[in-house]
PDB file of C-alpha atoms and ligand atoms in Angstrom:
ATOM      1  CA  UNK A  26       2.224  -9.788 -22.864  1.00  0.00           C
ATOM      2  CA  UNK A  27       1.174  -7.151 -24.490  1.00  0.00           C
ATOM      3  CA  UNK A  28       1.735  -3.328 -23.700  1.00  0.00           C
ATOM      4  CA  UNK A  29      -0.099  -0.553 -24.706  1.00  0.00           C
ATOM      5  CA  UNK A  30       0.951   2.898 -23.837  1.00  0.00           C
ATOM      6  CA  UNK A  31      -2.999   5.127 -24.561  1.00  0.00           C
ATOM      7  CA  UNK A  32      -5.996   4.603 -23.727  1.00  0.00           C
ATOM      8  CA  UNK A  33      -7.505   3.653 -27.169  1.00  0.00           C
ATOM      9  CA  UNK A  34      -4.457   0.897 -27.047  1.00  0.00           C
ATOM     10  CA  UNK A  35      -5.604  -0.472 -23.823  1.00  0.00           C
ATOM     11  CA  UNK A  36      -9.598  -0.403 -24.765  1.00  0.00           C
ATOM     12  CA  UNK A  37      -8.809  -1.957 -27.807  1.00  0.00           C
ATOM     13  CA  UNK A  38      -6.536  -4.879 -26.541  1.00  0.00           C
ATOM     14  CA  UNK A  39      -9.196  -4.937 -23.765  1.00  0.00           C
ATOM     15  CA  UNK A  40     -12.055  -5.400 -25.846  1.00  0.00           C
ATOM     16  CA  UNK A  41     -10.198  -8.600 -27.803  1.00  0.00           C
ATOM     17  CA  UNK A  42     -10.251 -10.578 -23.948  1.00  0.00           C
ATOM     18  CA  UNK A  43     -13.894  -9.246 -23.414  1.00  0.00           C
ATOM     19  CA  UNK A  44     -14.763 -13.080 -22.340  1.00  0.00           C
ATOM     20  CA  UNK A  45     -13.127 -12.774 -19.567  1.00  0.00           C
ATOM     21  CA  UNK A  46     -12.489 -11.955 -16.045  1.00  0.00           C
ATOM     22  CA  UNK A  47     -10.243  -9.324 -15.286  1.00  0.00           C
ATOM     23  CA  UNK A  48      -8.182  -9.208 -13.090  1.00  0.00           C
ATOM     24  CA  UNK A  49      -5.992  -5.577 -12.559  1.00  0.00           C
ATOM     25  CA  UNK A  50      -2.592  -4.957 -10.460  1.00  0.00           C
ATOM     26  CA  UNK A  51      -1.866  -1.452  -9.940  1.00  0.00           C
ATOM     27  CA  UNK A  52       1.790  -0.570  -9.497  1.00  0.00           C
ATOM     28  CA  UNK A  53       4.448   2.315  -9.131  1.00  0.00           C
ATOM     29  CA  UNK A  54       7.308  -0.108 -10.784  1.00  0.00           C
ATOM     30  CA  UNK A  55      10.688  -1.460  -9.841  1.00  0.00           C
ATOM     31  CA  UNK A  56       9.078  -4.663  -8.806  1.00  0.00           C
ATOM     32  CA  UNK A  57      10.339  -6.832  -6.778  1.00  0.00           C
ATOM     33  CA  UNK A  58       8.711  -9.958  -5.182  1.00  0.00           C
ATOM     34  CA  UNK A  59       6.054  -8.689  -2.832  1.00  0.00           C
ATOM     35  CA  UNK A  60       4.291  -6.895  -6.752  1.00  0.00           C
ATOM     36  CA  UNK A  61       4.738 -10.341  -8.259  1.00  0.00           C
ATOM     37  CA  UNK A  62       3.003 -12.595  -5.198  1.00  0.00           C
ATOM     38  CA  UNK A  63       0.409  -9.923  -6.385  1.00  0.00           C
ATOM     39  CA  UNK A  64       0.773 -11.021  -9.963  1.00  0.00           C
ATOM     40  CA  UNK A  65       0.443 -13.830  -8.544  1.00  0.00           C
ATOM     41  CA  UNK A  66      -2.809 -13.484  -6.602  1.00  0.00           C
ATOM     42  CA  UNK A  67      -4.767 -12.150  -9.667  1.00  0.00           C
ATOM     43  CA  UNK A  68      -4.033 -14.240 -12.797  1.00  0.00           C
ATOM     44  CA  UNK A  69      -5.995 -17.199  -9.386  1.00  0.00           C
ATOM     45  CA  UNK A  70      -8.931 -14.536 -10.159  1.00  0.00           C
ATOM     46  CA  UNK A  71      -8.547 -13.932 -13.599  1.00  0.00           C
ATOM     47  CA  UNK A  72      -8.611 -15.253 -17.551  1.00  0.00           C
ATOM     48  CA  UNK A  73      -6.781 -11.682 -17.833  1.00  0.00           C
ATOM     49  CA  UNK A  74      -4.097 -10.134 -15.358  1.00  0.00           C
ATOM     50  CA  UNK A  75      -3.739  -6.830 -16.152  1.00  0.00           C
ATOM     51  CA  UNK A  76      -0.401  -5.172 -14.537  1.00  0.00           C
ATOM     52  CA  UNK A  77       0.091  -0.997 -14.915  1.00  0.00           C
ATOM     53  CA  UNK A  78       3.068   0.527 -13.648  1.00  0.00           C
ATOM     54  CA  UNK A  79       2.383   4.467 -13.365  1.00  0.00           C
ATOM     55  CA  UNK A  80       4.724   6.504 -10.923  1.00  0.00           C
ATOM     56  CA  UNK A  81       2.120   9.305 -10.360  1.00  0.00           C
ATOM     57  CA  UNK A  82       2.692  12.943  -9.007  1.00  0.00           C
ATOM     58  CA  UNK A  83      -0.561  12.992  -7.671  1.00  0.00           C
ATOM     59  CA  UNK A  84       0.345  11.371  -4.587  1.00  0.00           C
ATOM     60  CA  UNK A  85       3.963  12.981  -3.656  1.00  0.00           C
ATOM     61  CA  UNK A  86       4.655  15.933  -1.643  1.00  0.00           C
ATOM     62  CA  UNK A  87       6.531  18.797  -2.246  1.00  0.00           C
ATOM     63  CA  UNK A  88       9.444  17.239  -0.134  1.00  0.00           C
ATOM     64  CA  UNK A  89       8.896  13.938  -1.391  1.00  0.00           C
ATOM     65  CA  UNK A  90      10.892  11.614  -3.908  1.00  0.00           C
ATOM     66  CA  UNK A  91       9.432  11.798  -6.521  1.00  0.00           C
ATOM     67  CA  UNK A  92      11.872  12.638  -8.548  1.00  0.00           C
ATOM     68  CA  UNK A  93      14.594   9.841  -7.898  1.00  0.00           C
ATOM     69  CA  UNK A  94      10.798   6.762  -7.349  1.00  0.00           C
ATOM     70  CA  UNK A  95      13.465   4.311  -8.757  1.00  0.00           C
ATOM     71  CA  UNK A  96      12.365   3.392 -12.125  1.00  0.00           C
ATOM     72  CA  UNK A  97      13.653  -0.588 -13.866  1.00  0.00           C
ATOM     73  CA  UNK A  98      11.294  -0.600 -16.850  1.00  0.00           C
ATOM     74  CA  UNK A  99      13.164  -3.877 -18.584  1.00  0.00           C
ATOM     75  CA  UNK A 100      13.363  -6.094 -15.755  1.00  0.00           C
ATOM     76  CA  UNK A 101       9.994  -5.322 -14.828  1.00  0.00           C
ATOM     77  CA  UNK A 102       9.536  -5.962 -18.294  1.00  0.00           C
ATOM     78  CA  UNK A 103      11.105  -9.085 -18.150  1.00  0.00           C
ATOM     79  CA  UNK A 104       9.640 -10.134 -13.892  1.00  0.00           C
ATOM     80  CA  UNK A 105       6.103  -9.377 -15.513  1.00  0.00           C
ATOM     81  CA  UNK A 106       6.601 -11.816 -18.458  1.00  0.00           C
ATOM     82  CA  UNK A 107       7.849 -14.619 -16.874  1.00  0.00           C
ATOM     83  CA  UNK A 108       4.592 -14.081 -14.163  1.00  0.00           C
ATOM     84  CA  UNK A 109       2.363 -14.100 -17.400  1.00  0.00           C
ATOM     85  CA  UNK A 110       0.401 -11.474 -16.986  1.00  0.00           C
ATOM     86  CA  UNK A 111      -0.735 -10.251 -20.471  1.00  0.00           C
ATOM     87  CA  UNK A 112      -1.346  -6.301 -20.687  1.00  0.00           C
ATOM     88  CA  UNK A 113       0.305  -4.635 -19.681  1.00  0.00           C
ATOM     89  CA  UNK A 114      -0.226  -1.043 -18.865  1.00  0.00           C
ATOM     90  CA  UNK A 115       2.516   2.346 -19.139  1.00  0.00           C
ATOM     91  CA  UNK A 116       0.461   5.802 -19.243  1.00  0.00           C
ATOM     92  CA  UNK A 117       2.123   8.628 -19.709  1.00  0.00           C
ATOM     93  CA  UNK A 118       1.391  11.628 -16.763  1.00  0.00           C
ATOM     94  CA  UNK A 119      -1.062  13.651 -19.822  1.00  0.00           C
ATOM     95  CA  UNK A 120      -2.650   9.734 -20.327  1.00  0.00           C
ATOM     96  CA  UNK A 121      -3.385   9.248 -16.601  1.00  0.00           C
ATOM     97  CA  UNK A 122      -3.755  13.512 -16.543  1.00  0.00           C
ATOM     98  CA  UNK A 123      -4.172  15.463 -19.589  1.00  0.00           C
ATOM     99  CA  UNK A 124      -5.329  18.696 -18.030  1.00  0.00           C
ATOM    100  CA  UNK A 125      -3.579  21.362 -15.901  1.00  0.00           C
ATOM    101  CA  UNK A 126      -3.028  19.444 -12.682  1.00  0.00           C
ATOM    102  CA  UNK A 127      -4.495  21.878 -10.431  1.00  0.00           C
ATOM    103  CA  UNK A 128      -7.579  21.394 -13.014  1.00  0.00           C
ATOM    104  CA  UNK A 129      -7.759  17.239 -12.267  1.00  0.00           C
ATOM    105  CA  UNK A 130     -10.706  16.222 -11.157  1.00  0.00           C
ATOM    106  CA  UNK A 131      -9.515  14.619  -7.009  1.00  0.00           C
ATOM    107  CA  UNK A 132     -11.498  11.566  -4.751  1.00  0.00           C
ATOM    108  CA  UNK A 133     -10.785  12.420  -1.735  1.00  0.00           C
ATOM    109  CA  UNK A 134     -12.090   9.074   1.059  1.00  0.00           C
ATOM    110  CA  UNK A 135     -12.412  11.326   3.975  1.00  0.00           C
ATOM    111  CA  UNK A 136     -10.970  10.807   7.501  1.00  0.00           C
ATOM    112  CA  UNK A 137      -9.413   8.400   7.529  1.00  0.00           C
ATOM    113  CA  UNK A 138      -7.117   9.763   4.101  1.00  0.00           C
ATOM    114  CA  UNK A 139      -5.938  12.236   7.290  1.00  0.00           C
ATOM    115  CA  UNK A 140      -4.498   9.856   9.591  1.00  0.00           C
ATOM    116  CA  UNK A 141      -1.547   8.388   9.819  1.00  0.00           C
ATOM    117  CA  UNK A 142       0.660   7.963   7.277  1.00  0.00           C
ATOM    118  CA  UNK A 143      -2.206  11.330   6.351  1.00  0.00           C
ATOM    119  CA  UNK A 144      -1.408  13.029   8.753  1.00  0.00           C
ATOM    120  CA  UNK A 145       3.056  12.101   7.984  1.00  0.00           C
ATOM    121  CA  UNK A 146       1.825  13.095   3.550  1.00  0.00           C
ATOM    122  CA  UNK A 147      -0.586  15.041   3.172  1.00  0.00           C
ATOM    123  CA  UNK A 148      -3.252  14.625   0.129  1.00  0.00           C
ATOM    124  CA  UNK A 149      -1.216  10.910  -0.316  1.00  0.00           C
ATOM    125  CA  UNK A 150      -4.034   9.493   0.107  1.00  0.00           C
ATOM    126  CA  UNK A 151      -6.367  11.598  -2.373  1.00  0.00           C
ATOM    127  CA  UNK A 152      -3.896  11.025  -4.854  1.00  0.00           C
ATOM    128  CA  UNK A 153      -3.407   7.495  -4.211  1.00  0.00           C
ATOM    129  CA  UNK A 154      -7.589   7.542  -4.533  1.00  0.00           C
ATOM    130  CA  UNK A 155      -7.240   9.901  -7.430  1.00  0.00           C
ATOM    131  CA  UNK A 156      -4.695   7.534  -9.242  1.00  0.00           C
ATOM    132  CA  UNK A 157      -6.585   4.435  -8.572  1.00  0.00           C
ATOM    133  CA  UNK A 158     -10.571   5.221  -9.734  1.00  0.00           C
ATOM    134  CA  UNK A 159      -9.268   6.420 -12.630  1.00  0.00           C
ATOM    135  CA  UNK A 160      -6.894   3.321 -13.239  1.00  0.00           C
ATOM    136  CA  UNK A 161     -10.415   1.030 -12.649  1.00  0.00           C
ATOM    137  CA  UNK A 162     -12.139   3.199 -14.766  1.00  0.00           C
ATOM    138  CA  UNK A 163      -9.705   2.517 -17.619  1.00  0.00           C
ATOM    139  CA  UNK A 164      -9.286  -1.100 -17.351  1.00  0.00           C
ATOM    140  CA  UNK A 165     -12.789  -1.778 -15.423  1.00  0.00           C
ATOM    141  CA  UNK A 166     -11.177  -5.053 -14.118  1.00  0.00           C
ATOM    142  CA  UNK A 167     -13.561  -7.389 -12.224  1.00  0.00           C
ATOM    143  CA  UNK A 168     -10.569  -7.662  -9.714  1.00  0.00           C
ATOM    144  CA  UNK A 169      -8.269  -5.349  -8.068  1.00  0.00           C
ATOM    145  CA  UNK A 170      -5.779  -7.173  -5.891  1.00  0.00           C
ATOM    146  CA  UNK A 171      -3.246  -4.661  -3.239  1.00  0.00           C
ATOM    147  CA  UNK A 172      -0.694  -5.326  -0.665  1.00  0.00           C
ATOM    148  CA  UNK A 173      -1.313  -5.564   2.829  1.00  0.00           C
ATOM    149  CA  UNK A 174       1.823  -3.848   3.679  1.00  0.00           C
ATOM    150  CA  UNK A 175       0.104  -0.447   2.689  1.00  0.00           C
ATOM    151  CA  UNK A 176      -2.476  -1.327   4.666  1.00  0.00           C
ATOM    152  CA  UNK A 177      -4.100   2.490   5.378  1.00  0.00           C
ATOM    153  CA  UNK A 178      -4.513   2.450   1.476  1.00  0.00           C
ATOM    154  CA  UNK A 179      -5.672  -0.620   0.574  1.00  0.00           C
ATOM    155  CA  UNK A 180      -9.085   0.761   3.565  1.00  0.00           C
ATOM    156  CA  UNK A 181      -9.612   3.798   1.889  1.00  0.00           C
ATOM    157  CA  UNK A 182      -9.449   2.191  -1.168  1.00  0.00           C
ATOM    158  CA  UNK A 183     -12.225  -0.334   0.047  1.00  0.00           C
ATOM    159  CA  UNK A 184     -13.911   2.548   1.177  1.00  0.00           C
ATOM    160  CA  UNK A 185     -14.219   4.200  -2.349  1.00  0.00           C
ATOM    161  CA  UNK A 186     -14.960   1.567  -4.153  1.00  0.00           C
ATOM    162  CA  UNK A 187     -17.846   0.751  -1.196  1.00  0.00           C
ATOM    163  CA  UNK A 188     -18.987   4.689  -1.863  1.00  0.00           C
ATOM    164  CA  UNK A 189     -19.210   4.482  -5.251  1.00  0.00           C
ATOM    165  CA  UNK A 190     -20.444   1.253  -5.194  1.00  0.00           C
ATOM    166  CA  UNK A 191     -17.476   0.560  -7.613  1.00  0.00           C
ATOM    167  CA  UNK A 192     -18.438  -2.605  -9.198  1.00  0.00           C
ATOM    168  CA  UNK A 193     -14.770  -4.247  -8.305  1.00  0.00           C
ATOM    169  CA  UNK A 194     -13.289  -6.660  -5.670  1.00  0.00           C
ATOM    170  CA  UNK A 195     -10.408  -6.156  -3.738  1.00  0.00           C
ATOM    171  CA  UNK A 196      -8.048  -8.214  -3.061  1.00  0.00           C
ATOM    172  CA  UNK A 197      -5.473  -8.130   0.129  1.00  0.00           C
ATOM    173  CA  UNK A 198      -2.030  -9.525   0.210  1.00  0.00           C
ATOM    174  CA  UNK A 199      -0.331 -10.412   2.801  1.00  0.00           C
ATOM    175  CA  UNK A 200       3.372  -8.351   2.863  1.00  0.00           C
ATOM    176  CA  UNK A 201       6.432 -10.337   1.593  1.00  0.00           C
ATOM    177  CA  UNK A 202       9.507  -9.961   3.690  1.00  0.00           C
ATOM    178  CA  UNK A 203      13.541 -10.885   3.207  1.00  0.00           C
ATOM    179  CA  UNK A 204      14.355 -13.854   5.128  1.00  0.00           C
ATOM    180  CA  UNK A 205      15.051 -11.151   8.399  1.00  0.00           C
ATOM    181  CA  UNK A 206      11.475  -9.971   8.303  1.00  0.00           C
ATOM    182  CA  UNK A 207      11.767  -7.096   6.715  1.00  0.00           C
ATOM    183  CA  UNK A 208       8.792  -5.719   4.169  1.00  0.00           C
ATOM    184  CA  UNK A 209       9.733  -5.398   0.850  1.00  0.00           C
ATOM    185  CA  UNK A 210       9.705  -2.156  -1.250  1.00  0.00           C
ATOM    186  CA  UNK A 211      11.073  -0.138  -3.354  1.00  0.00           C
ATOM    187  CA  UNK A 212      11.697   2.247  -1.064  1.00  0.00           C
ATOM    188  CA  UNK A 213      14.361   0.449   1.329  1.00  0.00           C
ATOM    189  CA  UNK A 214      17.312   0.768  -1.336  1.00  0.00           C
ATOM    190  CA  UNK A 215      17.442   4.223  -0.097  1.00  0.00           C
ATOM    191  CA  UNK A 216      18.691   2.009   3.328  1.00  0.00           C
ATOM    192  CA  UNK A 217      22.700   2.126   3.030  1.00  0.00           C
ATOM    193  CA  UNK A 218      24.414  -0.976   4.467  1.00  0.00           C
ATOM    194  CA  UNK A 219      24.179   0.304   7.878  1.00  0.00           C
ATOM    195  CA  UNK A 220      20.564   0.461   7.780  1.00  0.00           C
ATOM    196  CA  UNK A 221      20.336  -2.429   5.907  1.00  0.00           C
ATOM    197  CA  UNK A 222      21.051  -4.209   9.774  1.00  0.00           C
ATOM    198  CA  UNK A 223      19.324  -1.527  12.055  1.00  0.00           C
ATOM    199  CA  UNK A 224      15.790  -1.960   9.893  1.00  0.00           C
ATOM    200  CA  UNK A 225      14.517  -5.882  10.521  1.00  0.00           C
ATOM    201  CA  UNK A 226      14.350  -3.851  13.779  1.00  0.00           C
ATOM    202  CA  UNK A 227      10.802  -1.999  12.859  1.00  0.00           C
ATOM    203  CA  UNK A 228       8.911  -6.156  12.503  1.00  0.00           C
ATOM    204  CA  UNK A 229      11.100  -7.494  15.734  1.00  0.00           C
ATOM    205  CA  UNK A 230       9.556  -5.135  17.285  1.00  0.00           C
ATOM    206  CA  UNK A 231       5.658  -5.359  15.920  1.00  0.00           C
ATOM    207  CA  UNK A 232       6.225  -8.947  16.750  1.00  0.00           C
ATOM    208  CA  UNK A 233       7.167  -8.656  19.883  1.00  0.00           C
ATOM    209  CA  UNK A 234       4.290  -6.254  21.415  1.00  0.00           C
ATOM    210  CA  UNK A 235       1.383  -8.145  19.084  1.00  0.00           C
ATOM    211  CA  UNK A 236       2.555 -11.874  21.097  1.00  0.00           C
ATOM    212  CA  UNK A 237       2.319  -9.132  24.955  1.00  0.00           C
ATOM    213  CA  UNK A 238      -1.537  -7.973  22.858  1.00  0.00           C
ATOM    214  CA  UNK A 239      -2.365 -11.382  22.614  1.00  0.00           C
ATOM    215  CA  UNK A 240      -1.527 -12.293  26.479  1.00  0.00           C
ATOM    216  CA  UNK A 241      -3.817  -9.042  27.076  1.00  0.00           C
ATOM    217  CA  UNK A 242      -1.804  -8.251  29.427  1.00  0.00           C
ATOM    218  CA  UNK A 243       0.001  -4.818  28.491  1.00  0.00           C
ATOM    219  CA  UNK A 244      -1.577  -2.281  28.760  1.00  0.00           C
ATOM    220  CA  UNK A 245      -1.402  -0.015  25.624  1.00  0.00           C
ATOM    221  CA  UNK A 246       0.381   2.790  26.116  1.00  0.00           C
ATOM    222  CA  UNK A 247       2.887   1.559  27.535  1.00  0.00           C
ATOM    223  CA  UNK A 248       4.085  -1.273  24.670  1.00  0.00           C
ATOM    224  CA  UNK A 249       3.941   2.527  22.332  1.00  0.00           C
ATOM    225  CA  UNK A 250       6.107   3.914  24.253  1.00  0.00           C
ATOM    226  CA  UNK A 251       8.672   1.532  24.961  1.00  0.00           C
ATOM    227  CA  UNK A 252       8.037   0.878  20.611  1.00  0.00           C
ATOM    228  CA  UNK A 253       9.971   4.251  20.277  1.00  0.00           C
ATOM    229  CA  UNK A 254      12.036   4.516  22.267  1.00  0.00           C
ATOM    230  CA  UNK A 255      13.618   1.060  21.091  1.00  0.00           C
ATOM    231  CA  UNK A 256      13.406   2.058  17.426  1.00  0.00           C
ATOM    232  CA  UNK A 257      14.134   5.963  17.986  1.00  0.00           C
ATOM    233  CA  UNK A 258      18.140   4.671  19.812  1.00  0.00           C
ATOM    234  CA  UNK A 259      18.676   1.939  17.569  1.00  0.00           C
ATOM    235  CA  UNK A 260      18.003   5.492  14.694  1.00  0.00           C
ATOM    236  CA  UNK A 261      14.917   5.357  13.421  1.00  0.00           C
ATOM    237  CA  UNK A 262      12.836   8.286  13.955  1.00  0.00           C
ATOM    238  CA  UNK A 263       9.231   7.090  14.830  1.00  0.00           C
ATOM    239  CA  UNK A 264       6.616   8.421  12.983  1.00  0.00           C
ATOM    240  CA  UNK A 265       3.505   6.400  14.831  1.00  0.00           C
ATOM    241  CA  UNK A 266       2.918   3.631  16.501  1.00  0.00           C
ATOM    242  CA  UNK A 267      -0.694   2.630  16.430  1.00  0.00           C
ATOM    243  CA  UNK A 268      -2.821  -0.313  17.578  1.00  0.00           C
ATOM    244  CA  UNK A 269      -6.290  -0.251  15.885  1.00  0.00           C
ATOM    245  CA  UNK A 270      -9.266  -1.751  14.367  1.00  0.00           C
ATOM    246  CA  UNK A 271      -8.628  -3.157  10.984  1.00  0.00           C
ATOM    247  CA  UNK A 272     -12.126  -2.909   9.635  1.00  0.00           C
ATOM    248  CA  UNK A 273     -12.272   0.883  10.529  1.00  0.00           C
ATOM    249  CA  UNK A 274      -8.900   1.857  12.132  1.00  0.00           C
ATOM    250  CA  UNK A 275     -10.165   3.669  14.825  1.00  0.00           C
ATOM    251  CA  UNK A 276      -8.292   3.371  18.212  1.00  0.00           C
ATOM    252  CA  UNK A 277      -9.204  -0.322  19.396  1.00  0.00           C
ATOM    253  CA  UNK A 278     -11.867  -0.678  21.908  1.00  0.00           C
ATOM    254  CA  UNK A 279     -12.487  -2.774  24.870  1.00  0.00           C
ATOM    255  CA  UNK A 280     -15.246  -5.257  22.786  1.00  0.00           C
ATOM    256  CA  UNK A 281     -13.136  -5.485  19.419  1.00  0.00           C
ATOM    257  CA  UNK A 282     -12.199  -8.979  18.050  1.00  0.00           C
ATOM    258  CA  UNK A 283      -8.765  -8.423  16.595  1.00  0.00           C
ATOM    259  CA  UNK A 284      -6.485  -6.070  16.198  1.00  0.00           C
ATOM    260  CA  UNK A 285      -3.446  -4.387  13.531  1.00  0.00           C
ATOM    261  CA  UNK A 286      -0.499  -2.002  14.698  1.00  0.00           C
ATOM    262  CA  UNK A 287       0.399   0.027  12.635  1.00  0.00           C
ATOM    263  CA  UNK A 288       3.747   1.782  12.213  1.00  0.00           C
ATOM    264  CA  UNK A 289       5.510   4.474  10.499  1.00  0.00           C
ATOM    265  CA  UNK A 290       9.438   5.234  11.081  1.00  0.00           C
ATOM    266  CA  UNK A 291      12.065   7.144   8.800  1.00  0.00           C
ATOM    267  CA  UNK A 292      15.254   5.467   8.928  1.00  0.00           C
ATOM    268  CA  UNK A 293      18.164   7.587   7.190  1.00  0.00           C
ATOM    269  CA  UNK A 294      17.099   8.411   3.403  1.00  0.00           C
ATOM    270  CA  UNK A 295      14.066   5.548   3.928  1.00  0.00           C
ATOM    271  CA  UNK A 296      10.682   5.711   5.439  1.00  0.00           C
ATOM    272  CA  UNK A 297       9.416   2.398   6.102  1.00  0.00           C
ATOM    273  CA  UNK A 298       5.745   0.759   6.621  1.00  0.00           C
ATOM    274  CA  UNK A 299       4.711  -2.203   8.193  1.00  0.00           C
ATOM    275  CA  UNK A 300       2.197  -3.651   9.839  1.00  0.00           C
ATOM    276  CA  UNK A 301       0.974  -6.783  11.765  1.00  0.00           C
ATOM    277  CA  UNK A 302      -1.998  -7.866  12.519  1.00  0.00           C
ATOM    278  CA  UNK A 303      -3.041  -9.084  16.481  1.00  0.00           C
ATOM    279  CA  UNK A 304      -4.574 -12.887  16.564  1.00  0.00           C
ATOM    280  CA  UNK A 305      -6.787 -13.384  19.367  1.00  0.00           C
ATOM    281  CA  UNK A 306      -7.949 -14.510  21.934  1.00  0.00           C
ATOM    282  CA  UNK A 307      -7.908 -10.820  22.839  1.00  0.00           C
ATOM    283  CA  UNK A 308      -7.989  -9.465  26.463  1.00  0.00           C
ATOM    284  CA  UNK A 309      -7.059  -6.465  26.387  1.00  0.00           C
ATOM    285  CA  UNK A 310      -6.084  -5.147  30.338  1.00  0.00           C
ATOM    286  CA  UNK A 311      -7.789  -1.797  29.895  1.00  0.00           C
ATOM    287  CA  UNK A 312     -10.897  -0.650  32.242  1.00  0.00           C
ATOM    288  CA  UNK A 313     -11.971   1.916  29.928  1.00  0.00           C
ATOM    289  CA  UNK A 314     -13.819   2.164  26.622  1.00  0.00           C
ATOM    290  CA  UNK A 315     -11.109   3.164  24.334  1.00  0.00           C
ATOM    291  CA  UNK A 316      -7.099   0.866  24.440  1.00  0.00           C
ATOM    292  CA  UNK A 317      -5.400   4.358  23.961  1.00  0.00           C
TER     293      UNK A 317
HETATM  294  O1  LIG B   4       0.988   0.582  -3.787  1.00  0.00           O
HETATM  295  C1  LIG B   4       1.261   1.790  -4.772  1.00  0.00           C
HETATM  296  O2  LIG B   4       1.939   1.431  -5.707  1.00  0.00           O
HETATM  297  C2  LIG B   4       0.913   3.066  -5.177  1.00  0.00           C
HETATM  298  O3  LIG B   4      -0.241   3.097  -4.173  1.00  0.00           O
HETATM  299  C3  LIG B   4      -0.862   2.663  -6.161  1.00  0.00           C
HETATM  300  C4  LIG B   4      -1.890   1.721  -5.595  1.00  0.00           C
HETATM  301  C5  LIG B   4      -0.309   1.667  -8.121  1.00  0.00           C
HETATM  302  C6  LIG B   4      -1.663   3.731  -6.363  1.00  0.00           C
HETATM  303  O4  LIG B   4      -0.051   4.890  -7.401  1.00  0.00           O
END
């Protein structure tokens, strides 16, 4: 695996592999089994797999965990080598953002960027879209792979790629979970031993809600309230639980063929997000257009 730090080195490495189909996995490092599943998926789509590790300051809010974000570069490199990645791109902040932050160009995908996680983390998705756009311009991949755990992020990126006519195919990969159902995330390591016992409840509740919604016999708002109560009683501070159309991320409508439930909750120092797709048959019990 070739490790490069600058755009010049990256371009030279890619020029040497001009005939290869390039599949790209952008990450912020601290790699776990979820990231490695993305790398394996990338291998299915490209003969040259490029992974980036860059902890992007633009997507962190002022009071967020940028300074504490776990860095495990040596282990990450070993894991990527073992997974067969071809090029690891490790840019510095200066390489990605050569100008002072206030002069940096920004990419905004309007509306969906300000909902749900975007409402709780203002500016987060502008930071994500901007860095992913820059990384795409640097790597120029044919395919890029993202996890479905960050479902809203995946949609923001899909929208950016479509609206800017970027020549890259976006592939979403199913969430990798611990045996107890907890979605793998670098932020899980902020959980105490006690919180680790509680954390799987988030996905447990999503599964229970999806099952009831799949049968189509319960009002969504009652389910949201009940899930919020269960989580909050267990020690979470629930941010949101939303039942949405998976293509638009708007509240699900009576004639939608599929739904996704997105949820975010704070548990101790960790902000946990997760989601579940609701499988048809859907016969939601509503008399109105919108099921909210
Ligand atoms: O999902 C992540 O790890 C980050 O948001 C991403 C896509 C690498 C952009 O910094």
